[in-house]
PDB file of C-alpha atoms in Angstrom:
ATOM      1  CA  MET A 202       0.000   0.000   0.000  1.00  0.00           C
ATOM      2  CA  GLY A 203       0.996   3.600  -0.480  1.00  0.00           C
ATOM      3  CA  PHE A 204       1.010   5.177   2.965  1.00  0.00           C
ATOM      4  CA  GLY A 205       1.648   8.786   3.865  1.00  0.00           C
ATOM      5  CA  MET A 206       0.672  11.390   6.415  1.00  0.00           C
ATOM      6  CA  ARG A 207      -0.291  15.002   6.909  1.00  0.00           C
ATOM      7  CA  CYS A 208       2.766  17.237   7.036  1.00  0.00           C
ATOM      8  CA  HIS A 209       1.468  19.129  10.074  1.00  0.00           C
ATOM      9  CA  ASP A 210       1.292  15.844  12.010  1.00  0.00           C
ATOM     10  CA  LEU A 211       4.970  15.195  11.334  1.00  0.00           C
ATOM     11  CA  VAL A 212       6.496  18.504  12.417  1.00  0.00           C
ATOM     12  CA  ALA A 213       5.430  21.848  13.789  1.00  0.00           C
ATOM     13  CA  LYS A 214       5.136  24.735  11.348  1.00  0.00           C
ATOM     14  CA  GLY A 215       8.646  25.727  10.291  1.00  0.00           C
ATOM     15  CA  LYS A 216      11.088  26.096   7.418  1.00  0.00           C
ATOM     16  CA  ILE A 217      10.286  24.343   4.156  1.00  0.00           C
ATOM     17  CA  ASP A 218      13.750  22.749   3.990  1.00  0.00           C
ATOM     18  CA  ASP A 219      13.358  21.319   7.494  1.00  0.00           C
ATOM     19  CA  LEU A 220      10.017  19.805   6.507  1.00  0.00           C
ATOM     20  CA  MET A 221      11.525  18.183   3.419  1.00  0.00           C
ATOM     21  CA  THR A 222      14.397  16.785   5.480  1.00  0.00           C
ATOM     22  CA  LYS A 223      11.981  15.214   7.961  1.00  0.00           C
ATOM     23  CA  LEU A 224       9.918  13.698   5.162  1.00  0.00           C
ATOM     24  CA  GLN A 225      13.033  12.140   3.657  1.00  0.00           C
ATOM     25  CA  GLU A 226      14.321  10.877   7.004  1.00  0.00           C
ATOM     26  CA  ASN A 227      11.029   9.114   7.657  1.00  0.00           C
ATOM     27  CA  LYS A 228      10.724   7.808   4.089  1.00  0.00           C
ATOM     28  CA  ILE A 229       7.369   9.506   3.618  1.00  0.00           C
ATOM     29  CA  GLU A 230       6.560   9.687  -0.077  1.00  0.00           C
ATOM     30  CA  CYS A 231       2.886  10.782  -0.057  1.00  0.00           C
ATOM     31  CA  VAL A 232       1.505  13.693   1.934  1.00  0.00           C
ATOM     32  CA  GLN A 233      -1.394  15.952   2.594  1.00  0.00           C
ATOM     33  CA  LEU A 234       0.120  19.412   2.500  1.00  0.00           C
ATOM     34  CA  ALA A 235      -1.616  22.439   3.967  1.00  0.00           C
ATOM     35  CA  LEU A 236       0.865  25.133   3.003  1.00  0.00           C
ATOM     36  CA  LYS A 237       0.025  27.728   5.662  1.00  0.00           C
ATOM     37  CA  LYS A 238      -0.162  25.066   8.391  1.00  0.00           C
ATOM     38  CA  SER A 239       3.230  23.554   7.640  1.00  0.00           C
ATOM     39  CA  ILE A 240       5.550  26.182   6.157  1.00  0.00           C
ATOM     40  CA  ALA A 241       6.552  29.348   8.012  1.00  0.00           C
ATOM     41  CA  ASP A 242       9.329  30.824   5.869  1.00  0.00           C
ATOM     42  CA  VAL A 243       7.208  31.316   2.735  1.00  0.00           C
ATOM     43  CA  ASP A 244       4.230  33.686   2.690  1.00  0.00           C
ATOM     44  CA  PHE A 245       1.215  31.817   1.318  1.00  0.00           C
ATOM     45  CA  SER A 246      -1.267  34.636   1.855  1.00  0.00           C
ATOM     46  CA  VAL A 247      -4.044  35.001  -0.703  1.00  0.00           C
ATOM     47  CA  GLY A 248      -2.747  36.926  -3.692  1.00  0.00           C
ATOM     48  CA  ASN A 249       0.869  35.852  -3.211  1.00  0.00           C
ATOM     49  CA  TYR A 250       0.636  32.719  -5.332  1.00  0.00           C
ATOM     50  CA  SER A 251       2.282  32.658  -8.745  1.00  0.00           C
ATOM     51  CA  GLY A 252       3.671  30.131 -11.173  1.00  0.00           C
ATOM     52  CA  GLY A 253       7.131  30.834  -9.797  1.00  0.00           C
ATOM     53  CA  LEU A 254       6.084  30.203  -6.199  1.00  0.00           C
ATOM     54  CA  ALA A 255       4.315  26.989  -7.160  1.00  0.00           C
ATOM     55  CA  HIS A 256       7.338  25.712  -9.088  1.00  0.00           C
ATOM     56  CA  PHE A 257       9.584  26.587  -6.131  1.00  0.00           C
ATOM     57  CA  VAL A 258       7.452  24.368  -3.885  1.00  0.00           C
ATOM     58  CA  ASP A 259       7.229  21.676  -6.552  1.00  0.00           C
ATOM     59  CA  LYS A 260      11.018  21.507  -6.906  1.00  0.00           C
ATOM     60  CA  LYS A 261      11.474  21.182  -3.146  1.00  0.00           C
ATOM     61  CA  LEU A 262       8.991  18.307  -3.112  1.00  0.00           C
ATOM     62  CA  LYS A 263      10.528  16.534  -6.095  1.00  0.00           C
ATOM     63  CA  ASP A 264      14.043  16.862  -4.704  1.00  0.00           C
ATOM     64  CA  ALA A 265      12.776  15.200  -1.514  1.00  0.00           C
ATOM     65  CA  GLY A 266      10.952  12.473  -3.439  1.00  0.00           C
ATOM     66  CA  VAL A 267       7.574  13.568  -2.062  1.00  0.00           C
ATOM     67  CA  HIS A 268       4.217  13.571  -3.848  1.00  0.00           C
ATOM     68  CA  VAL A 269       1.244  15.683  -2.746  1.00  0.00           C
ATOM     69  CA  SER A 270      -1.810  13.437  -2.698  1.00  0.00           C
ATOM     70  CA  VAL A 271      -3.957  16.199  -1.210  1.00  0.00           C
ATOM     71  CA  LEU A 272      -3.277  19.928  -1.239  1.00  0.00           C
ATOM     72  CA  GLY A 273      -5.210  20.867   1.879  1.00  0.00           C
ATOM     73  CA  CYS A 274      -7.403  23.958   1.754  1.00  0.00           C
ATOM     74  CA  TYR A 275     -10.023  23.132   4.350  1.00  0.00           C
ATOM     75  CA  ILE A 276     -12.604  25.898   4.299  1.00  0.00           C
ATOM     76  CA  ASN A 277     -16.051  26.340   5.837  1.00  0.00           C
ATOM     77  CA  PRO A 278     -18.215  26.499   2.696  1.00  0.00           C
ATOM     78  CA  THR A 279     -21.383  27.006   4.763  1.00  0.00           C
ATOM     79  CA  ASN A 280     -20.091  29.902   6.847  1.00  0.00           C
ATOM     80  CA  PRO A 281     -23.097  32.157   7.604  1.00  0.00           C
ATOM     81  CA  ASN A 282     -20.788  35.179   7.527  1.00  0.00           C
ATOM     82  CA  GLU A 283     -20.971  36.072   3.847  1.00  0.00           C
ATOM     83  CA  GLU A 284     -17.759  38.097   3.814  1.00  0.00           C
ATOM     84  CA  LYS A 285     -15.783  35.234   5.347  1.00  0.00           C
ATOM     85  CA  ARG A 286     -17.404  32.690   3.038  1.00  0.00           C
ATOM     86  CA  GLN A 287     -16.428  34.699  -0.028  1.00  0.00           C
ATOM     87  CA  ALA A 288     -12.875  35.109   1.276  1.00  0.00           C
ATOM     88  CA  GLU A 289     -12.549  31.358   1.742  1.00  0.00           C
ATOM     89  CA  MET A 290     -13.842  30.756  -1.773  1.00  0.00           C
ATOM     90  CA  THR A 291     -11.174  33.104  -3.115  1.00  0.00           C
ATOM     91  CA  ARG A 292      -8.505  31.232  -1.167  1.00  0.00           C
ATOM     92  CA  PHE A 293      -9.737  27.878  -2.445  1.00  0.00           C
ATOM     93  CA  ILE A 294      -9.753  29.011  -6.078  1.00  0.00           C
ATOM     94  CA  GLU A 295      -6.181  30.228  -5.697  1.00  0.00           C
ATOM     95  CA  HIS A 296      -5.216  26.727  -4.547  1.00  0.00           C
ATOM     96  CA  LEU A 297      -7.012  25.280  -7.571  1.00  0.00           C
ATOM     97  CA  ARG A 298      -5.115  27.571  -9.931  1.00  0.00           C
ATOM     98  CA  TYR A 299      -1.707  26.376  -8.770  1.00  0.00           C
ATOM     99  CA  ALA A 300      -2.396  22.788  -7.670  1.00  0.00           C
ATOM    100  CA  LYS A 301      -1.090  21.323 -10.926  1.00  0.00           C
ATOM    101  CA  SER A 302       2.124  23.322 -10.732  1.00  0.00           C
ATOM    102  CA  ILE A 303       2.715  22.007  -7.217  1.00  0.00           C
ATOM    103  CA  GLY A 304       2.062  18.485  -8.496  1.00  0.00           C
ATOM    104  CA  ALA A 305      -0.984  17.810  -6.311  1.00  0.00           C
ATOM    105  CA  ASP A 306      -3.566  15.161  -7.177  1.00  0.00           C
ATOM    106  CA  MET A 307      -6.384  17.275  -5.767  1.00  0.00           C
ATOM    107  CA  VAL A 308      -7.364  20.182  -3.545  1.00  0.00           C
ATOM    108  CA  GLY A 309      -9.203  18.913  -0.481  1.00  0.00           C
ATOM    109  CA  THR A 310     -11.829  20.349   1.845  1.00  0.00           C
ATOM    110  CA  GLU A 311     -14.519  19.321   4.298  1.00  0.00           C
ATOM    111  CA  THR A 312     -18.078  20.569   3.964  1.00  0.00           C
ATOM    112  CA  GLY A 313     -18.489  22.910   6.898  1.00  0.00           C
ATOM    113  CA  ARG A 314     -20.929  23.826   9.635  1.00  0.00           C
ATOM    114  CA  LEU A 315     -23.564  26.549   9.717  1.00  0.00           C
ATOM    115  CA  ASP A 316     -21.653  28.484  12.348  1.00  0.00           C
ATOM    116  CA  GLU A 317     -19.150  31.303  11.995  1.00  0.00           C
ATOM    117  CA  ASP A 318     -16.947  29.845  14.752  1.00  0.00           C
ATOM    118  CA  PHE A 319     -17.328  26.267  13.472  1.00  0.00           C
ATOM    119  CA  ASN A 320     -19.259  25.052  16.502  1.00  0.00           C
ATOM    120  CA  ILE A 321     -21.493  21.982  16.251  1.00  0.00           C
ATOM    121  CA  VAL A 322     -25.001  23.393  15.749  1.00  0.00           C
ATOM    122  CA  PRO A 323     -28.368  21.868  14.707  1.00  0.00           C
ATOM    123  CA  GLY A 324     -28.547  24.162  11.691  1.00  0.00           C
ATOM    124  CA  THR A 325     -25.767  22.236   9.991  1.00  0.00           C
ATOM    125  CA  TYR A 326     -28.169  19.358   9.347  1.00  0.00           C
ATOM    126  CA  THR A 327     -30.810  21.484   7.632  1.00  0.00           C
ATOM    127  CA  GLU A 328     -31.752  21.922   3.998  1.00  0.00           C
ATOM    128  CA  THR A 329     -30.759  25.590   4.297  1.00  0.00           C
ATOM    129  CA  CYS A 330     -27.211  24.588   5.132  1.00  0.00           C
ATOM    130  CA  TYR A 331     -27.068  22.036   2.325  1.00  0.00           C
ATOM    131  CA  GLN A 332     -28.223  24.610  -0.220  1.00  0.00           C
ATOM    132  CA  ARG A 333     -25.567  27.016   1.048  1.00  0.00           C
ATOM    133  CA  LEU A 334     -22.984  24.285   0.455  1.00  0.00           C
ATOM    134  CA  LEU A 335     -24.160  23.889  -3.133  1.00  0.00           C
ATOM    135  CA  LYS A 336     -24.099  27.671  -3.615  1.00  0.00           C
ATOM    136  CA  THR A 337     -20.459  27.719  -2.528  1.00  0.00           C
ATOM    137  CA  MET A 338     -19.283  24.601  -4.293  1.00  0.00           C
ATOM    138  CA  ARG A 339     -20.801  25.194  -7.717  1.00  0.00           C
ATOM    139  CA  PRO A 340     -18.459  28.058  -8.682  1.00  0.00           C
ATOM    140  CA  LEU A 341     -15.515  26.207  -7.132  1.00  0.00           C
ATOM    141  CA  VAL A 342     -16.326  23.116  -9.178  1.00  0.00           C
ATOM    142  CA  ALA A 343     -16.747  25.237 -12.310  1.00  0.00           C
ATOM    143  CA  ALA A 344     -13.265  26.648 -11.719  1.00  0.00           C
ATOM    144  CA  ALA A 345     -11.864  23.157 -11.155  1.00  0.00           C
ATOM    145  CA  GLU A 346     -13.373  21.963 -14.430  1.00  0.00           C
ATOM    146  CA  LYS A 347     -11.868  24.877 -16.366  1.00  0.00           C
ATOM    147  CA  LEU A 348      -8.466  24.304 -14.770  1.00  0.00           C
ATOM    148  CA  GLY A 349      -8.540  20.520 -15.085  1.00  0.00           C
ATOM    149  CA  VAL A 350      -8.138  20.006 -11.335  1.00  0.00           C
ATOM    150  CA  ILE A 351      -9.846  17.608  -8.922  1.00  0.00           C
ATOM    151  CA  ILE A 352     -11.646  18.740  -5.759  1.00  0.00           C
ATOM    152  CA  GLY A 353     -11.602  16.187  -2.951  1.00  0.00           C
ATOM    153  CA  VAL A 354     -14.582  16.400  -0.592  1.00  0.00           C
ATOM    154  CA  GLU A 355     -14.553  14.821   2.864  1.00  0.00           C
ATOM    155  CA  GLY A 356     -17.723  13.906   4.722  1.00  0.00           C
ATOM    156  CA  VAL A 357     -17.905  14.247   8.511  1.00  0.00           C
ATOM    157  CA  ALA A 358     -20.736  13.232  10.859  1.00  0.00           C
ATOM    158  CA  THR A 359     -20.931  16.751  12.335  1.00  0.00           C
ATOM    159  CA  HIS A 360     -20.647  18.605   9.012  1.00  0.00           C
ATOM    160  CA  THR A 361     -23.064  19.384   6.187  1.00  0.00           C
ATOM    161  CA  LEU A 362     -22.390  16.072   4.421  1.00  0.00           C
ATOM    162  CA  TYR A 363     -22.925  14.078   7.584  1.00  0.00           C
ATOM    163  CA  SER A 364     -23.801  10.659   6.129  1.00  0.00           C
ATOM    164  CA  PRO A 365     -23.106   8.476   3.082  1.00  0.00           C
ATOM    165  CA  GLU A 366     -26.558   9.349   1.775  1.00  0.00           C
ATOM    166  CA  MET A 367     -25.810  13.080   1.966  1.00  0.00           C
ATOM    167  CA  MET A 368     -22.505  12.601   0.166  1.00  0.00           C
ATOM    168  CA  GLN A 369     -24.266  10.706  -2.608  1.00  0.00           C
ATOM    169  CA  ARG A 370     -26.879  13.446  -2.887  1.00  0.00           C
ATOM    170  CA  PHE A 371     -24.121  16.030  -3.183  1.00  0.00           C
ATOM    171  CA  LEU A 372     -22.276  14.060  -5.872  1.00  0.00           C
ATOM    172  CA  ASP A 373     -25.519  13.723  -7.838  1.00  0.00           C
ATOM    173  CA  ASP A 374     -26.407  17.407  -7.486  1.00  0.00           C
ATOM    174  CA  ILE A 375     -22.940  18.700  -8.362  1.00  0.00           C
ATOM    175  CA  ASP A 376     -22.692  16.190 -11.217  1.00  0.00           C
ATOM    176  CA  SER A 377     -19.037  16.737 -12.061  1.00  0.00           C
ATOM    177  CA  PRO A 378     -16.188  14.356 -12.904  1.00  0.00           C
ATOM    178  CA  ASN A 379     -13.883  16.834 -11.167  1.00  0.00           C
ATOM    179  CA  VAL A 380     -15.271  16.054  -7.715  1.00  0.00           C
ATOM    180  CA  GLU A 381     -14.043  12.997  -5.848  1.00  0.00           C
ATOM    181  CA  VAL A 382     -14.247  11.748  -2.267  1.00  0.00           C
ATOM    182  CA  ILE A 383     -11.660  11.742   0.495  1.00  0.00           C
ATOM    183  CA  LEU A 384     -12.886   8.925   2.716  1.00  0.00           C
ATOM    184  CA  ASP A 385     -12.199   9.208   6.420  1.00  0.00           C
ATOM    185  CA  ALA A 386     -14.179   6.253   7.732  1.00  0.00           C
ATOM    186  CA  VAL A 387     -13.949   7.330  11.367  1.00  0.00           C
ATOM    187  CA  ASN A 388     -15.357  10.751  10.490  1.00  0.00           C
ATOM    188  CA  LEU A 389     -18.597   9.080   9.381  1.00  0.00           C
ATOM    189  CA  LEU A 390     -19.194   7.728  12.885  1.00  0.00           C
ATOM    190  CA  ASP A 391     -20.950   9.269  15.866  1.00  0.00           C
ATOM    191  CA  ARG A 392     -22.523   8.124  19.129  1.00  0.00           C
ATOM    192  CA  ASN A 393     -25.586   6.848  17.268  1.00  0.00           C
ATOM    193  CA  ASN A 394     -23.966   4.647  14.628  1.00  0.00           C
ATOM    194  CA  TYR A 395     -20.498   3.575  15.771  1.00  0.00           C
ATOM    195  CA  LYS A 396     -21.762   0.152  16.857  1.00  0.00           C
ATOM    196  CA  GLU A 397     -22.898  -0.403  13.260  1.00  0.00           C
ATOM    197  CA  GLN A 398     -19.674   0.904  11.733  1.00  0.00           C
ATOM    198  CA  GLU A 399     -19.470  -1.943   9.208  1.00  0.00           C
ATOM    199  CA  ALA A 400     -22.916  -1.086   7.822  1.00  0.00           C
ATOM    200  CA  VAL A 401     -21.944   2.594   7.562  1.00  0.00           C
ATOM    201  CA  PHE A 402     -18.795   1.735   5.612  1.00  0.00           C
ATOM    202  CA  ASP A 403     -20.663  -0.732   3.386  1.00  0.00           C
ATOM    203  CA  LYS A 404     -23.198   1.973   2.545  1.00  0.00           C
ATOM    204  CA  ALA A 405     -20.503   4.499   1.642  1.00  0.00           C
ATOM    205  CA  PHE A 406     -18.733   2.107  -0.712  1.00  0.00           C
ATOM    206  CA  LYS A 407     -21.988   0.892  -2.243  1.00  0.00           C
ATOM    207  CA  LEU A 408     -23.142   4.435  -2.978  1.00  0.00           C
ATOM    208  CA  TYR A 409     -19.901   6.031  -4.188  1.00  0.00           C
ATOM    209  CA  GLY A 410     -17.043   3.567  -3.922  1.00  0.00           C
ATOM    210  CA  ASP A 411     -15.983   4.450  -7.455  1.00  0.00           C
ATOM    211  CA  ARG A 412     -15.531   8.105  -6.426  1.00  0.00           C
ATOM    212  CA  ILE A 413     -13.278   7.473  -3.406  1.00  0.00           C
ATOM    213  CA  THR A 414      -9.744   8.510  -4.332  1.00  0.00           C
ATOM    214  CA  VAL A 415      -7.822   9.040  -1.083  1.00  0.00           C
ATOM    215  CA  ALA A 416      -8.270   7.559   2.394  1.00  0.00           C
ATOM    216  CA  HIS A 417      -7.619   9.129   5.775  1.00  0.00           C
ATOM    217  CA  ILE A 418      -6.776   6.489   8.358  1.00  0.00           C
ATOM    218  CA  LYS A 419      -7.050   6.798  12.118  1.00  0.00           C
ATOM    219  CA  ASP A 420      -8.861   5.054  14.983  1.00  0.00           C
ATOM    220  CA  PHE A 421     -11.526   5.987  17.514  1.00  0.00           C
ATOM    221  CA  LYS A 422     -12.723   5.422  21.039  1.00  0.00           C
ATOM    222  CA  ILE A 423     -15.811   6.477  22.984  1.00  0.00           C
ATOM    223  CA  ASP A 424     -15.169   9.238  25.499  1.00  0.00           C
ATOM    224  CA  GLU A 425     -16.728   9.751  28.915  1.00  0.00           C
ATOM    225  CA  ASN A 426     -19.670  11.596  27.331  1.00  0.00           C
ATOM    226  CA  GLY A 427     -20.436   8.763  24.930  1.00  0.00           C
ATOM    227  CA  ASP A 428     -19.100  10.606  21.879  1.00  0.00           C
ATOM    228  CA  VAL A 429     -16.641   9.417  19.248  1.00  0.00           C
ATOM    229  CA  ALA A 430     -13.112  10.634  19.966  1.00  0.00           C
ATOM    230  CA  PHE A 431     -10.112  10.184  17.705  1.00  0.00           C
ATOM    231  CA  GLU A 432      -7.433   7.669  18.639  1.00  0.00           C
ATOM    232  CA  GLN A 433      -4.107   6.623  17.163  1.00  0.00           C
ATOM    233  CA  VAL A 434      -3.901   3.707  14.749  1.00  0.00           C
ATOM    234  CA  GLY A 435      -4.574   0.315  16.303  1.00  0.00           C
ATOM    235  CA  GLU A 436      -5.513   1.674  19.723  1.00  0.00           C
ATOM    236  CA  GLY A 437      -9.278   1.944  19.356  1.00  0.00           C
ATOM    237  CA  LEU A 438     -12.447   0.313  18.075  1.00  0.00           C
ATOM    238  CA  LEU A 439     -12.133   0.632  14.291  1.00  0.00           C
ATOM    239  CA  ASN A 440     -12.696  -2.590  12.347  1.00  0.00           C
ATOM    240  CA  TYR A 441      -9.721  -2.218  10.013  1.00  0.00           C
ATOM    241  CA  LYS A 442     -10.135  -5.679   8.509  1.00  0.00           C
ATOM    242  CA  HIS A 443     -13.656  -4.931   7.302  1.00  0.00           C
ATOM    243  CA  LEU A 444     -12.670  -1.499   5.998  1.00  0.00           C
ATOM    244  CA  PHE A 445      -9.619  -2.814   4.179  1.00  0.00           C
ATOM    245  CA  LYS A 446     -11.638  -5.571   2.514  1.00  0.00           C
ATOM    246  CA  LEU A 447     -13.751  -2.815   1.012  1.00  0.00           C
ATOM    247  CA  PHE A 448     -10.686  -0.929  -0.168  1.00  0.00           C
ATOM    248  CA  LYS A 449      -9.340  -4.103  -1.760  1.00  0.00           C
ATOM    249  CA  GLN A 450     -12.628  -4.653  -3.571  1.00  0.00           C
ATOM    250  CA  TYR A 451     -13.309  -1.091  -4.706  1.00  0.00           C
ATOM    251  CA  LYS A 452      -9.997   0.798  -4.629  1.00  0.00           C
ATOM    252  CA  PRO A 453      -6.874  -1.396  -4.577  1.00  0.00           C
ATOM    253  CA  TYR A 454      -3.630   0.547  -4.042  1.00  0.00           C
ATOM    254  CA  ILE A 455      -5.452   3.635  -2.812  1.00  0.00           C
ATOM    255  CA  THR A 456      -3.230   6.129  -1.006  1.00  0.00           C
ATOM    256  CA  MET A 457      -3.803   5.988   2.748  1.00  0.00           C
ATOM    257  CA  LEU A 458      -2.835   9.101   4.696  1.00  0.00           C
ATOM    258  CA  ILE A 459      -2.408   8.282   8.384  1.00  0.00           C
ATOM    259  CA  GLU A 460      -3.830  10.926  10.714  1.00  0.00           C
ATOM    260  CA  ASN A 461      -2.711  11.673  14.267  1.00  0.00           C
ATOM    261  CA  SER A 462       0.537   9.801  13.715  1.00  0.00           C
ATOM    262  CA  ASN A 463       3.964  11.249  14.454  1.00  0.00           C
ATOM    263  CA  GLU A 464       7.626  10.741  13.725  1.00  0.00           C
ATOM    264  CA  ALA A 465       8.071   8.215  16.534  1.00  0.00           C
ATOM    265  CA  ARG A 466       5.289   5.887  15.442  1.00  0.00           C
ATOM    266  CA  TYR A 467       4.819   6.403  11.683  1.00  0.00           C
ATOM    267  CA  ALA A 468       6.884   3.382  10.599  1.00  0.00           C
ATOM    268  CA  SER A 469       5.156   1.051  13.056  1.00  0.00           C
ATOM    269  CA  ASP A 470       1.747   2.431  12.049  1.00  0.00           C
ATOM    270  CA  CYS A 471       2.513   1.586   8.414  1.00  0.00           C
ATOM    271  CA  GLU A 472       3.702  -1.893   9.343  1.00  0.00           C
ATOM    272  CA  TYR A 473       0.577  -2.533  11.425  1.00  0.00           C
ATOM    273  CA  LEU A 474      -1.770  -1.360   8.672  1.00  0.00           C
ATOM    274  CA  GLN A 475       0.055  -3.229   5.906  1.00  0.00           C
ATOM    275  CA  LYS A 476      -0.214  -6.488   7.843  1.00  0.00           C
ATOM    276  CA  ILE A 477      -3.970  -6.073   8.255  1.00  0.00           C
ATOM    277  CA  TYR A 478      -4.375  -5.119   4.605  1.00  0.00           C
ATOM    278  CA  ASP A 479      -2.438  -8.187   3.462  1.00  0.00           C
ATOM    279  CA  GLU A 480      -4.656 -10.435   5.577  1.00  0.00           C
ATOM    280  CA  ALA A 481      -7.969  -8.747   4.759  1.00  0.00           C
TER     281      ALA A 481
END
């Protein structure tokens, strides 16, 4: 399998050369790269991007033998503050414009909450919020189609696309070959469905298994309040064997980006996951 991780899980925000060195030292070949989260000595403010800047980053990555599976630009596309929503759309389009030059497979985002401060609120699960998501995503998808770039969309149980059925509805409504799915299986779980995790995963693959392009891998536990809480690989309740059987059936050799890992445990996380995948 092709494993990788998020750059901001590997090291704190710092110099681009230090990041590349750490990626090489840990033999990490695939990453999710959120430029402003990971790199401090280059100004990635909106409006600063250019072909030259993108090629500078691309050369650093190629020299380190690193491929960007996901260029992270996680926005809140349902932000009720119109000014902030428009600003995030501008930022996302700038990532789309230069994703190819950086060598990224896609630009990734989640689908937001109907709250300016990103709190969990009931309004996120409403038709109003879903229509706001479509209003935001349609021009972004149009830009992606013109630029020949893929948008990766990640569903989360507390976000606008909170279930496999909502993701399928979105894919049908957007109706674009330039939109694919970043599957984080744990993010589809909550206090109400985690005991039926296998059925949730089966539903996701049945509905849009052909559209899943990248996987986020982590684990989960149930906290003292009965809610799903993230856990490191192999230390929780996730049924990896069932999930990996689905990947083998629908998406063999998919890139798996390990979340919440770190330099000390990345190699052992990969070994653990590869063993389960081989036996699934």
